[in-house]
């Protein structure tokens, strides 16, 4: 069970700003949210210590780097045995091709997003990861033709 952290209006304002730009100077953030610079720094330190801010990352624009083929893969497991499921999840976390993996409801057990340089690389991924020995019964692949709405921190707002 997750231990939820109690947040106030200032915390939500801070989180909304750092989601868009975690490199914004504390002085500017303080002016925008109506706190002192020291209060902003103290609150951000607390939010990181409590795990609300789980990390500070750079969002890479895939259009600016080496071309990739992106696929969404629907995975059906042949068992729900905890050891098999845990091993599959560990394999997905360890695979450099996997960009995201979600345990989902419905006919499919997992939705996995994969990025590769070629279909041969995807074939090798499938042979290595999507096999009955890893608990996979079947998988279906959908190749992304074009991104219509991608990750945008401004769209990922916190409900309040």
XYZ file of N, CA, C and O in Angstrom:
640
model
N 0.843 -1.182 0.000
C 0.000 0.000 0.000
C 0.888 1.245 0.000
O 1.828 1.343 0.766
N 0.581 2.178 -0.846
C 1.333 3.421 -0.942
C 0.946 4.358 0.186
O -0.229 4.521 0.493
N 1.945 4.965 0.782
C 1.681 5.998 1.781
C 1.582 7.327 1.057
O 2.574 7.811 0.512
N 0.397 7.889 1.034
C 0.188 9.144 0.343
C 0.701 10.301 1.179
O 0.649 10.275 2.406
N 1.194 11.321 0.490
C 1.733 12.513 1.134
C 0.678 13.604 1.048
O 0.061 13.807 -0.001
N 0.459 14.292 2.144
C -0.489 15.398 2.155
C 0.166 16.620 1.520
O 1.255 17.032 1.919
N -0.501 17.168 0.508
C 0.005 18.334 -0.205
C -0.956 19.498 -0.036
O -2.171 19.302 0.008
N -0.404 20.703 0.047
C -1.261 21.886 0.102
C -1.221 22.598 -1.254
O -0.569 22.140 -2.197
N -1.923 23.713 -1.348
C -2.010 24.436 -2.622
C -0.632 24.875 -3.127
O -0.368 24.829 -4.328
N 0.249 25.295 -2.230
C 1.588 25.701 -2.653
C 2.363 24.510 -3.233
O 3.069 24.653 -4.229
N 2.230 23.353 -2.613
C 2.899 22.159 -3.131
C 2.424 21.857 -4.555
O 3.231 21.557 -5.439
N 1.118 21.919 -4.767
C 0.577 21.653 -6.108
C 1.089 22.681 -7.115
O 1.405 22.335 -8.258
N 1.172 23.945 -6.707
C 1.696 24.979 -7.606
C 3.159 24.698 -7.946
O 3.578 24.828 -9.098
N 3.938 24.306 -6.950
C 5.348 23.982 -7.186
C 5.483 22.795 -8.129
O 6.293 22.808 -9.063
N 4.697 21.752 -7.877
C 4.772 20.564 -8.720
C 4.391 20.884 -10.167
O 5.014 20.384 -11.099
N 3.389 21.728 -10.351
C 2.988 22.107 -11.708
C 4.126 22.821 -12.427
O 4.357 22.596 -13.613
N 4.881 23.640 -11.710
C 5.991 24.372 -12.335
C 7.180 23.474 -12.621
O 7.758 23.541 -13.702
N 7.555 22.617 -11.667
C 8.738 21.778 -11.906
C 8.458 20.699 -12.948
O 9.393 20.206 -13.581
N 7.196 20.346 -13.163
C 6.865 19.400 -14.239
C 7.192 20.008 -15.589
O 7.545 19.296 -16.524
N 7.030 21.312 -15.716
C 7.317 21.981 -16.978
C 8.791 22.334 -17.121
O 9.327 22.318 -18.219
N 9.443 22.698 -16.014
C 10.843 23.109 -16.081
C 11.464 22.962 -14.697
O 11.359 23.865 -13.874
N 12.140 21.846 -14.478
C 12.737 21.633 -13.160
C 14.069 22.369 -13.003
O 14.702 22.257 -11.967
N 14.461 23.117 -14.023
C 15.680 23.929 -13.929
C 15.374 25.416 -13.705
O 16.292 26.223 -13.653
N 14.106 25.749 -13.547
C 13.734 27.138 -13.301
C 14.364 27.599 -11.991
O 14.281 26.901 -10.973
N 15.002 28.759 -11.980
C 15.601 29.267 -10.739
C 14.543 29.444 -9.643
O 13.411 29.855 -9.902
N 14.928 29.117 -8.415
C 14.006 29.193 -7.275
C 13.435 30.596 -7.110
O 12.282 30.751 -6.698
N 14.206 31.605 -7.436
C 13.753 32.989 -7.326
C 12.529 33.225 -8.211
O 11.538 33.833 -7.778
N 12.567 32.713 -9.435
C 11.457 32.896 -10.373
C 10.251 32.060 -9.936
O 9.109 32.526 -9.962
N 10.517 30.834 -9.494
C 9.437 29.976 -9.001
C 8.761 30.632 -7.800
O 7.534 30.643 -7.700
N 9.563 31.174 -6.895
C 9.033 31.812 -5.693
C 8.081 32.961 -6.052
O 6.990 33.084 -5.482
N 8.501 33.787 -6.999
C 7.649 34.902 -7.434
C 6.340 34.390 -8.030
O 5.272 34.944 -7.770
N 6.417 33.313 -8.802
C 5.239 32.796 -9.489
C 4.225 32.158 -8.542
O 3.019 32.228 -8.787
N 4.708 31.528 -7.473
C 3.782 30.811 -6.582
C 3.469 31.577 -5.297
O 2.636 31.136 -4.511
N 4.149 32.690 -5.059
C 3.837 33.501 -3.889
C 4.496 33.029 -2.604
O 3.919 33.163 -1.526
N 5.696 32.469 -2.712
C 6.473 32.051 -1.535
C 7.846 32.704 -1.593
O 8.251 33.231 -2.624
N 8.571 32.616 -0.498
C 9.956 33.092 -0.510
C 10.817 32.040 -1.207
O 10.448 30.865 -1.309
N 11.974 32.456 -1.663
C 12.905 31.537 -2.326
C 13.306 30.396 -1.388
O 13.352 29.230 -1.787
N 13.562 30.720 -0.116
C 13.957 29.675 0.835
C 12.815 28.686 1.080
O 13.041 27.483 1.222
N 11.579 29.179 1.104
C 10.437 28.286 1.293
C 10.275 27.351 0.090
O 9.969 26.161 0.255
N 10.501 27.862 -1.112
C 10.431 27.032 -2.314
C 11.482 25.928 -2.242
O 11.197 24.748 -2.466
N 12.719 26.303 -1.910
C 13.798 25.315 -1.834
C 13.524 24.274 -0.754
O 13.741 23.072 -0.968
N 13.013 24.712 0.384
C 12.699 23.802 1.485
C 11.584 22.819 1.073
O 11.689 21.611 1.300
N 10.538 23.350 0.440
C 9.428 22.494 0.009
C 9.873 21.502 -1.067
O 9.498 20.330 -1.030
N 10.666 21.957 -2.029
C 11.143 21.049 -3.076
C 12.029 19.950 -2.489
O 11.935 18.788 -2.898
N 12.861 20.302 -1.521
C 13.699 19.305 -0.835
C 12.810 18.259 -0.146
O 13.052 17.059 -0.234
N 11.750 18.735 0.526
C 10.816 17.828 1.209
C 10.091 16.937 0.209
O 9.970 15.723 0.409
N 9.618 17.522 -0.896
C 8.897 16.740 -1.902
C 9.790 15.667 -2.525
O 9.329 14.565 -2.828
N 11.074 15.960 -2.671
C 12.015 14.944 -3.171
C 12.265 13.886 -2.099
O 12.256 12.690 -2.390
N 12.468 14.309 -0.870
C 12.754 13.371 0.225
C 11.577 12.425 0.459
O 11.781 11.253 0.791
N 10.354 12.921 0.282
C 9.163 12.095 0.502
C 8.787 11.274 -0.730
O 7.825 10.517 -0.701
N 9.551 11.433 -1.821
C 9.306 10.635 -3.012
C 8.200 11.149 -3.907
O 7.829 10.486 -4.878
N 7.629 12.322 -3.595
C 6.620 12.906 -4.468
C 7.272 13.275 -5.795
O 6.755 12.968 -6.871
N 8.428 13.926 -5.725
C 9.253 14.150 -6.913
C 10.205 12.962 -6.951
O 11.146 12.879 -6.161
N 9.920 12.035 -7.853
C 10.667 10.772 -7.893
C 11.995 10.903 -8.625
O 12.868 10.056 -8.473
N 12.162 11.941 -9.418
C 13.415 12.121 -10.137
C 13.358 13.374 -10.977
O 12.296 13.939 -11.218
N 14.511 13.812 -11.403
C 14.623 14.958 -12.296
C 15.219 14.436 -13.596
O 16.337 13.919 -13.604
N 14.454 14.549 -14.676
C 14.863 13.935 -15.938
C 14.838 14.949 -17.071
O 14.237 16.008 -16.961
N 15.500 14.571 -18.164
C 15.438 15.359 -19.388
C 14.492 14.646 -20.346
O 14.538 13.427 -20.484
N 13.616 15.392 -20.990
C 12.710 14.832 -21.987
C 13.399 14.982 -23.342
O 13.664 16.096 -23.790
N 13.715 13.855 -23.964
C 14.431 13.845 -25.227
C 13.426 13.886 -26.376
O 12.457 13.128 -26.386
N 13.663 14.751 -27.335
C 12.814 14.822 -28.522
C 13.266 13.739 -29.497
O 14.343 13.848 -30.084
N 12.467 12.679 -29.671
C 12.898 11.578 -30.535
C 13.127 12.000 -31.983
O 13.900 11.374 -32.697
N 12.497 13.070 -32.426
C 12.681 13.530 -33.799
C 14.076 14.114 -34.021
O 14.508 14.277 -35.156
N 14.781 14.424 -32.935
C 16.107 15.049 -33.034
C 17.252 14.043 -32.912
O 18.405 14.418 -32.996
N 16.921 12.788 -32.684
C 17.956 11.768 -32.536
C 17.743 10.666 -33.565
O 16.827 10.728 -34.377
N 18.567 9.649 -33.498
C 18.535 8.546 -34.451
C 17.114 8.023 -34.684
O 16.363 7.823 -33.736
N 16.736 7.804 -35.947
C 15.384 7.301 -36.236
C 15.107 5.980 -35.532
O 15.984 5.133 -35.393
N 13.901 5.830 -35.072
C 13.465 4.619 -34.366
C 12.111 4.184 -34.907
O 11.311 5.004 -35.339
N 11.878 2.883 -34.820
C 10.555 2.332 -35.066
C 9.951 2.112 -33.681
O 10.575 1.478 -32.829
N 8.768 2.658 -33.457
C 8.096 2.494 -32.166
C 6.922 1.545 -32.374
O 6.162 1.682 -33.329
N 6.813 0.586 -31.465
C 5.741 -0.401 -31.518
C 5.057 -0.471 -30.165
O 5.709 -0.337 -29.126
N 3.754 -0.676 -30.185
C 3.018 -0.985 -28.969
C 2.698 -2.471 -29.057
O 2.177 -2.939 -30.076
N 3.023 -3.188 -28.013
C 2.894 -4.640 -28.020
C 1.897 -5.055 -26.937
O 2.053 -4.682 -25.772
N 0.874 -5.806 -27.349
C -0.116 -6.344 -26.424
C 0.323 -7.752 -26.064
O 0.474 -8.603 -26.948
N 0.549 -8.005 -24.774
C 1.104 -9.273 -24.324
C 0.084 -10.027 -23.482
O -0.485 -9.472 -22.544
N -0.144 -11.305 -23.847
C -0.985 -12.199 -23.051
C -0.075 -13.211 -22.373
O 0.738 -13.860 -23.031
N -0.212 -13.324 -21.074
C 0.591 -14.283 -20.319
C -0.127 -15.629 -20.278
O -1.347 -15.690 -20.352
N 0.657 -16.708 -20.142
C 0.028 -18.030 -20.061
C -0.218 -18.461 -18.615
O -0.761 -19.518 -18.370
N 0.170 -17.608 -17.674
C -0.044 -17.896 -16.262
C -0.026 -16.588 -15.482
O 0.513 -15.583 -15.957
N -0.601 -16.619 -14.314
C -0.519 -15.468 -13.407
C 0.330 -15.827 -12.189
O 0.288 -15.129 -11.171
N 1.091 -16.892 -12.305
C 1.992 -17.310 -11.233
C 2.917 -16.146 -10.887
O 3.543 -15.541 -11.758
N 3.005 -15.817 -9.604
C 3.746 -14.638 -9.152
C 5.208 -14.654 -9.587
O 5.748 -13.635 -9.997
N 5.856 -15.808 -9.522
C 7.271 -15.887 -9.914
C 7.446 -15.598 -11.406
O 8.372 -14.895 -11.804
N 6.545 -16.123 -12.219
C 6.624 -15.908 -13.662
C 6.347 -14.442 -13.993
O 7.060 -13.817 -14.777
N 5.305 -13.891 -13.379
C 4.951 -12.485 -13.608
C 6.091 -11.566 -13.161
O 6.468 -10.635 -13.879
N 6.648 -11.816 -11.994
C 7.763 -10.995 -11.509
C 8.953 -11.080 -12.448
O 9.610 -10.069 -12.732
N 9.246 -12.285 -12.958
C 10.373 -12.463 -13.887
C 10.120 -11.707 -15.187
O 11.037 -11.069 -15.731
N 8.878 -11.742 -15.686
C 8.542 -11.000 -16.908
C 8.722 -9.495 -16.684
O 9.319 -8.804 -17.513
N 8.218 -8.993 -15.554
C 8.345 -7.560 -15.271
C 9.806 -7.152 -15.136
O 10.212 -6.094 -15.630
N 10.621 -7.982 -14.499
C 12.062 -7.687 -14.395
C 12.705 -7.651 -15.779
O 13.530 -6.781 -16.066
N 12.316 -8.589 -16.637
C 12.868 -8.631 -17.998
C 12.497 -7.363 -18.768
O 13.329 -6.801 -19.495
N 11.267 -6.896 -18.616
C 10.844 -5.676 -19.315
C 11.626 -4.466 -18.794
O 12.058 -3.613 -19.567
N 11.830 -4.397 -17.475
C 12.587 -3.284 -16.899
C 14.036 -3.286 -17.368
O 14.639 -2.234 -17.537
N 14.595 -4.468 -17.593
C 16.005 -4.593 -17.965
C 16.245 -4.439 -19.464
O 17.372 -4.191 -19.880
N 15.209 -4.564 -20.269
C 15.375 -4.532 -21.720
C 15.538 -3.097 -22.216
O 14.658 -2.262 -22.012
N 16.636 -2.798 -22.905
C 16.859 -1.417 -23.369
C 15.856 -0.974 -24.429
O 15.638 0.228 -24.598
N 15.222 -1.912 -25.107
C 14.236 -1.543 -26.129
C 12.912 -1.088 -25.532
O 12.148 -0.378 -26.177
N 12.625 -1.499 -24.310
C 11.329 -1.204 -23.687
C 11.318 0.232 -23.165
O 12.117 0.609 -22.321
N 10.375 1.003 -23.688
C 10.216 2.404 -23.291
C 9.161 2.569 -22.209
O 9.105 3.578 -21.530
N 8.292 1.589 -22.072
C 7.246 1.616 -21.053
C 6.565 0.260 -21.020
O 6.532 -0.450 -22.027
N 6.056 -0.098 -19.857
C 5.349 -1.377 -19.709
C 4.268 -1.176 -18.652
O 4.557 -0.713 -17.558
N 3.035 -1.528 -19.024
C 1.910 -1.336 -18.130
C 1.160 -2.644 -17.952
O 0.867 -3.338 -18.925
N 0.822 -2.979 -16.730
C -0.046 -4.105 -16.389
C -1.465 -3.573 -16.588
O -1.860 -2.599 -15.942
N -2.226 -4.180 -17.506
C -3.525 -3.630 -17.878
C -4.645 -4.647 -17.675
O -4.391 -5.832 -17.483
N -5.877 -4.169 -17.742
C -7.034 -5.047 -17.617
C -7.552 -5.407 -18.999
O -7.204 -4.770 -19.990
N -8.407 -6.411 -19.042
C -9.016 -6.813 -20.304
C -8.408 -8.091 -20.836
O -7.836 -8.891 -20.098
N -8.505 -8.289 -22.147
C -8.000 -9.504 -22.780
C -6.471 -9.586 -22.744
O -5.906 -10.667 -22.848
N -5.838 -8.450 -22.646
C -4.384 -8.372 -22.654
C -3.887 -8.178 -21.227
O -4.531 -7.508 -20.427
N -2.734 -8.757 -20.927
C -2.166 -8.607 -19.585
C -1.229 -7.409 -19.485
O -1.161 -6.754 -18.450
N -0.475 -7.132 -20.554
C 0.494 -6.039 -20.542
C 0.439 -5.259 -21.840
O 0.201 -5.818 -22.912
N 0.689 -3.971 -21.736
C 0.930 -3.104 -22.877
C 2.382 -2.674 -22.763
O 2.778 -2.089 -21.748
N 3.170 -2.983 -23.777
C 4.599 -2.683 -23.761
C 4.912 -1.776 -24.946
O 4.493 -2.058 -26.072
N 5.617 -0.683 -24.712
C 6.064 0.184 -25.784
C 7.544 -0.095 -26.028
O 8.345 -0.069 -25.098
N 7.862 -0.368 -27.280
C 9.202 -0.774 -27.673
C 9.710 0.179 -28.752
O 8.960 0.552 -29.656
N 10.983 0.566 -28.677
C 11.619 1.385 -29.712
C 12.872 0.668 -30.198
O 13.720 0.283 -29.390
N 12.954 0.482 -31.508
C 14.081 -0.220 -32.127
C 14.522 0.525 -33.380
O 13.789 1.363 -33.909
N 15.725 0.191 -33.872
C 16.237 0.829 -35.089
C 15.754 0.130 -36.363
O 15.746 0.736 -37.425
N 15.361 -1.134 -36.246
C 14.961 -1.888 -37.439
C 14.007 -3.003 -37.037
O 13.919 -3.370 -35.863
N 13.342 -3.560 -38.031
C 12.464 -4.692 -37.759
C 13.286 -5.916 -37.359
O 12.816 -6.745 -36.587
N 14.513 -6.023 -37.839
C 15.381 -7.121 -37.423
C 15.690 -7.014 -35.930
O 15.716 -8.027 -35.223
N 15.892 -5.809 -35.453
C 16.125 -5.603 -34.023
C 14.871 -5.970 -33.225
O 14.965 -6.564 -32.146
N 13.693 -5.641 -33.758
C 12.451 -6.009 -33.075
C 12.271 -7.523 -33.063
O 11.853 -8.104 -32.063
N 12.600 -8.167 -34.178
C 12.508 -9.627 -34.236
C 13.395 -10.258 -33.164
O 12.977 -11.180 -32.458
N 14.616 -9.743 -33.021
C 15.539 -10.263 -31.995
C 14.963 -10.038 -30.601
O 15.053 -10.914 -29.729
N 14.341 -8.875 -30.373
C 13.691 -8.589 -29.095
C 12.587 -9.617 -28.834
O 12.486 -10.181 -27.741
N 11.743 -9.866 -29.840
C 10.648 -10.822 -29.683
C 11.147 -12.228 -29.376
O 10.610 -12.905 -28.489
N 12.185 -12.644 -30.080
C 12.753 -13.973 -29.855
C 13.325 -14.073 -28.444
O 13.191 -15.085 -27.761
N 13.936 -12.987 -27.986
C 14.579 -12.979 -26.669
C 13.596 -12.830 -25.512
O 13.743 -13.467 -24.469
N 12.570 -11.987 -25.679
C 11.714 -11.610 -24.546
C 10.288 -12.162 -24.588
O 9.684 -12.363 -23.546
N 9.733 -12.369 -25.759
C 8.317 -12.745 -25.877
C 8.164 -14.233 -26.144
O 7.560 -14.651 -27.130
N 8.714 -15.039 -25.272
C 8.718 -16.480 -25.479
C 7.989 -17.197 -24.345
O 7.869 -16.662 -23.237
N 7.481 -18.387 -24.624
C 6.769 -19.140 -23.581
C 7.605 -19.355 -22.317
O 7.046 -19.368 -21.215
N 8.926 -19.498 -22.457
C 9.778 -19.678 -21.273
C 9.663 -18.499 -20.313
O 9.938 -18.623 -19.131
N 9.273 -17.326 -20.831
C 9.109 -16.138 -19.987
C 7.650 -15.938 -19.605
O 7.277 -14.894 -19.098
N 6.806 -16.941 -19.890
C 5.406 -16.865 -19.493
C 4.491 -16.224 -20.517
O 3.314 -16.013 -20.250
N 4.995 -15.922 -21.714
C 4.190 -15.254 -22.732
C 3.442 -16.295 -23.568
O 4.050 -17.190 -24.143
N 2.108 -16.163 -23.620
C 1.280 -17.041 -24.454
C 1.251 -16.514 -25.878
O 1.410 -17.261 -26.833
N 1.004 -15.189 -26.004
C 0.901 -14.585 -27.329
C 1.175 -13.091 -27.213
O 1.039 -12.503 -26.131
N 1.571 -12.497 -28.325
C 1.715 -11.048 -28.362
C 1.361 -10.531 -29.739
O 1.524 -11.208 -30.739
N 0.811 -9.312 -29.749
C 0.430 -8.639 -30.988
C 1.141 -7.303 -31.022
O 1.183 -6.588 -30.017
N 1.653 -6.964 -32.179
C 2.419 -5.727 -32.329
C 1.667 -4.719 -33.187
O 1.070 -5.082 -34.195
N 1.726 -3.474 -32.774
C 1.169 -2.378 -33.552
C 2.295 -1.385 -33.790
O 2.873 -0.859 -32.839
N 2.607 -1.135 -35.058
C 3.681 -0.202 -35.406
C 3.111 1.210 -35.438
O 2.074 1.456 -36.063
N 3.796 2.133 -34.794
C 3.371 3.530 -34.789
C 3.735 4.160 -36.129
O 4.904 4.128 -36.539
N 2.749 4.707 -36.808
C 2.987 5.391 -38.079
C 3.455 6.817 -37.816
O 4.433 7.284 -38.379
N 2.722 7.504 -36.961
C 3.117 8.862 -36.575
C 2.535 9.164 -35.209
O 1.486 8.638 -34.844
N 3.229 9.989 -34.473
C 2.773 10.399 -33.142
C 1.794 11.550 -33.293
O 2.113 12.543 -33.931
N 0.614 11.399 -32.747
C -0.396 12.454 -32.807
C -0.300 13.318 -31.554
O -0.246 14.536 -31.630
N -0.271 12.685 -30.379
C -0.070 13.373 -29.112
C 0.989 12.586 -28.356
O 0.782 11.424 -28.039
N 2.117 13.205 -28.108
C 3.182 12.550 -27.365
C 3.203 13.037 -25.933
O 2.322 13.788 -25.498
N 4.234 12.625 -25.218
C 4.367 13.074 -23.838
C 4.571 14.580 -23.825
O 5.428 15.104 -24.510
N 3.767 15.249 -23.052
C 3.857 16.695 -22.900
C 3.619 17.005 -21.434
O 2.505 16.840 -20.938
N 4.673 17.452 -20.730
C 4.508 17.724 -19.288
C 3.385 18.714 -18.984
O 2.746 18.628 -17.949
N 3.104 19.616 -19.920
C 2.043 20.593 -19.681
C 0.665 19.936 -19.656
O -0.240 20.404 -19.005
N 0.521 18.796 -20.365
C -0.761 18.085 -20.381
C -0.909 17.187 -19.169
O -1.998 16.781 -18.807
N 0.207 16.824 -18.562
C 0.201 15.895 -17.422
C -0.006 16.682 -16.133
O 0.869 16.758 -15.288
N -1.175 17.250 -15.984
C -1.454 18.094 -14.822
C -1.892 17.258 -13.636
O -2.437 16.174 -13.789
N -1.645 17.775 -12.478
C -2.094 17.123 -11.244
C -3.515 17.565 -10.936
O -3.820 18.737 -10.979
N -4.350 16.618 -10.622
C -5.716 16.952 -10.213
C -5.693 17.582 -8.835
O -4.943 17.172 -7.965
N -6.485 18.545 -8.629
C -6.572 19.193 -7.310
C -7.983 19.565 -7.039
O -8.729 20.034 -7.796
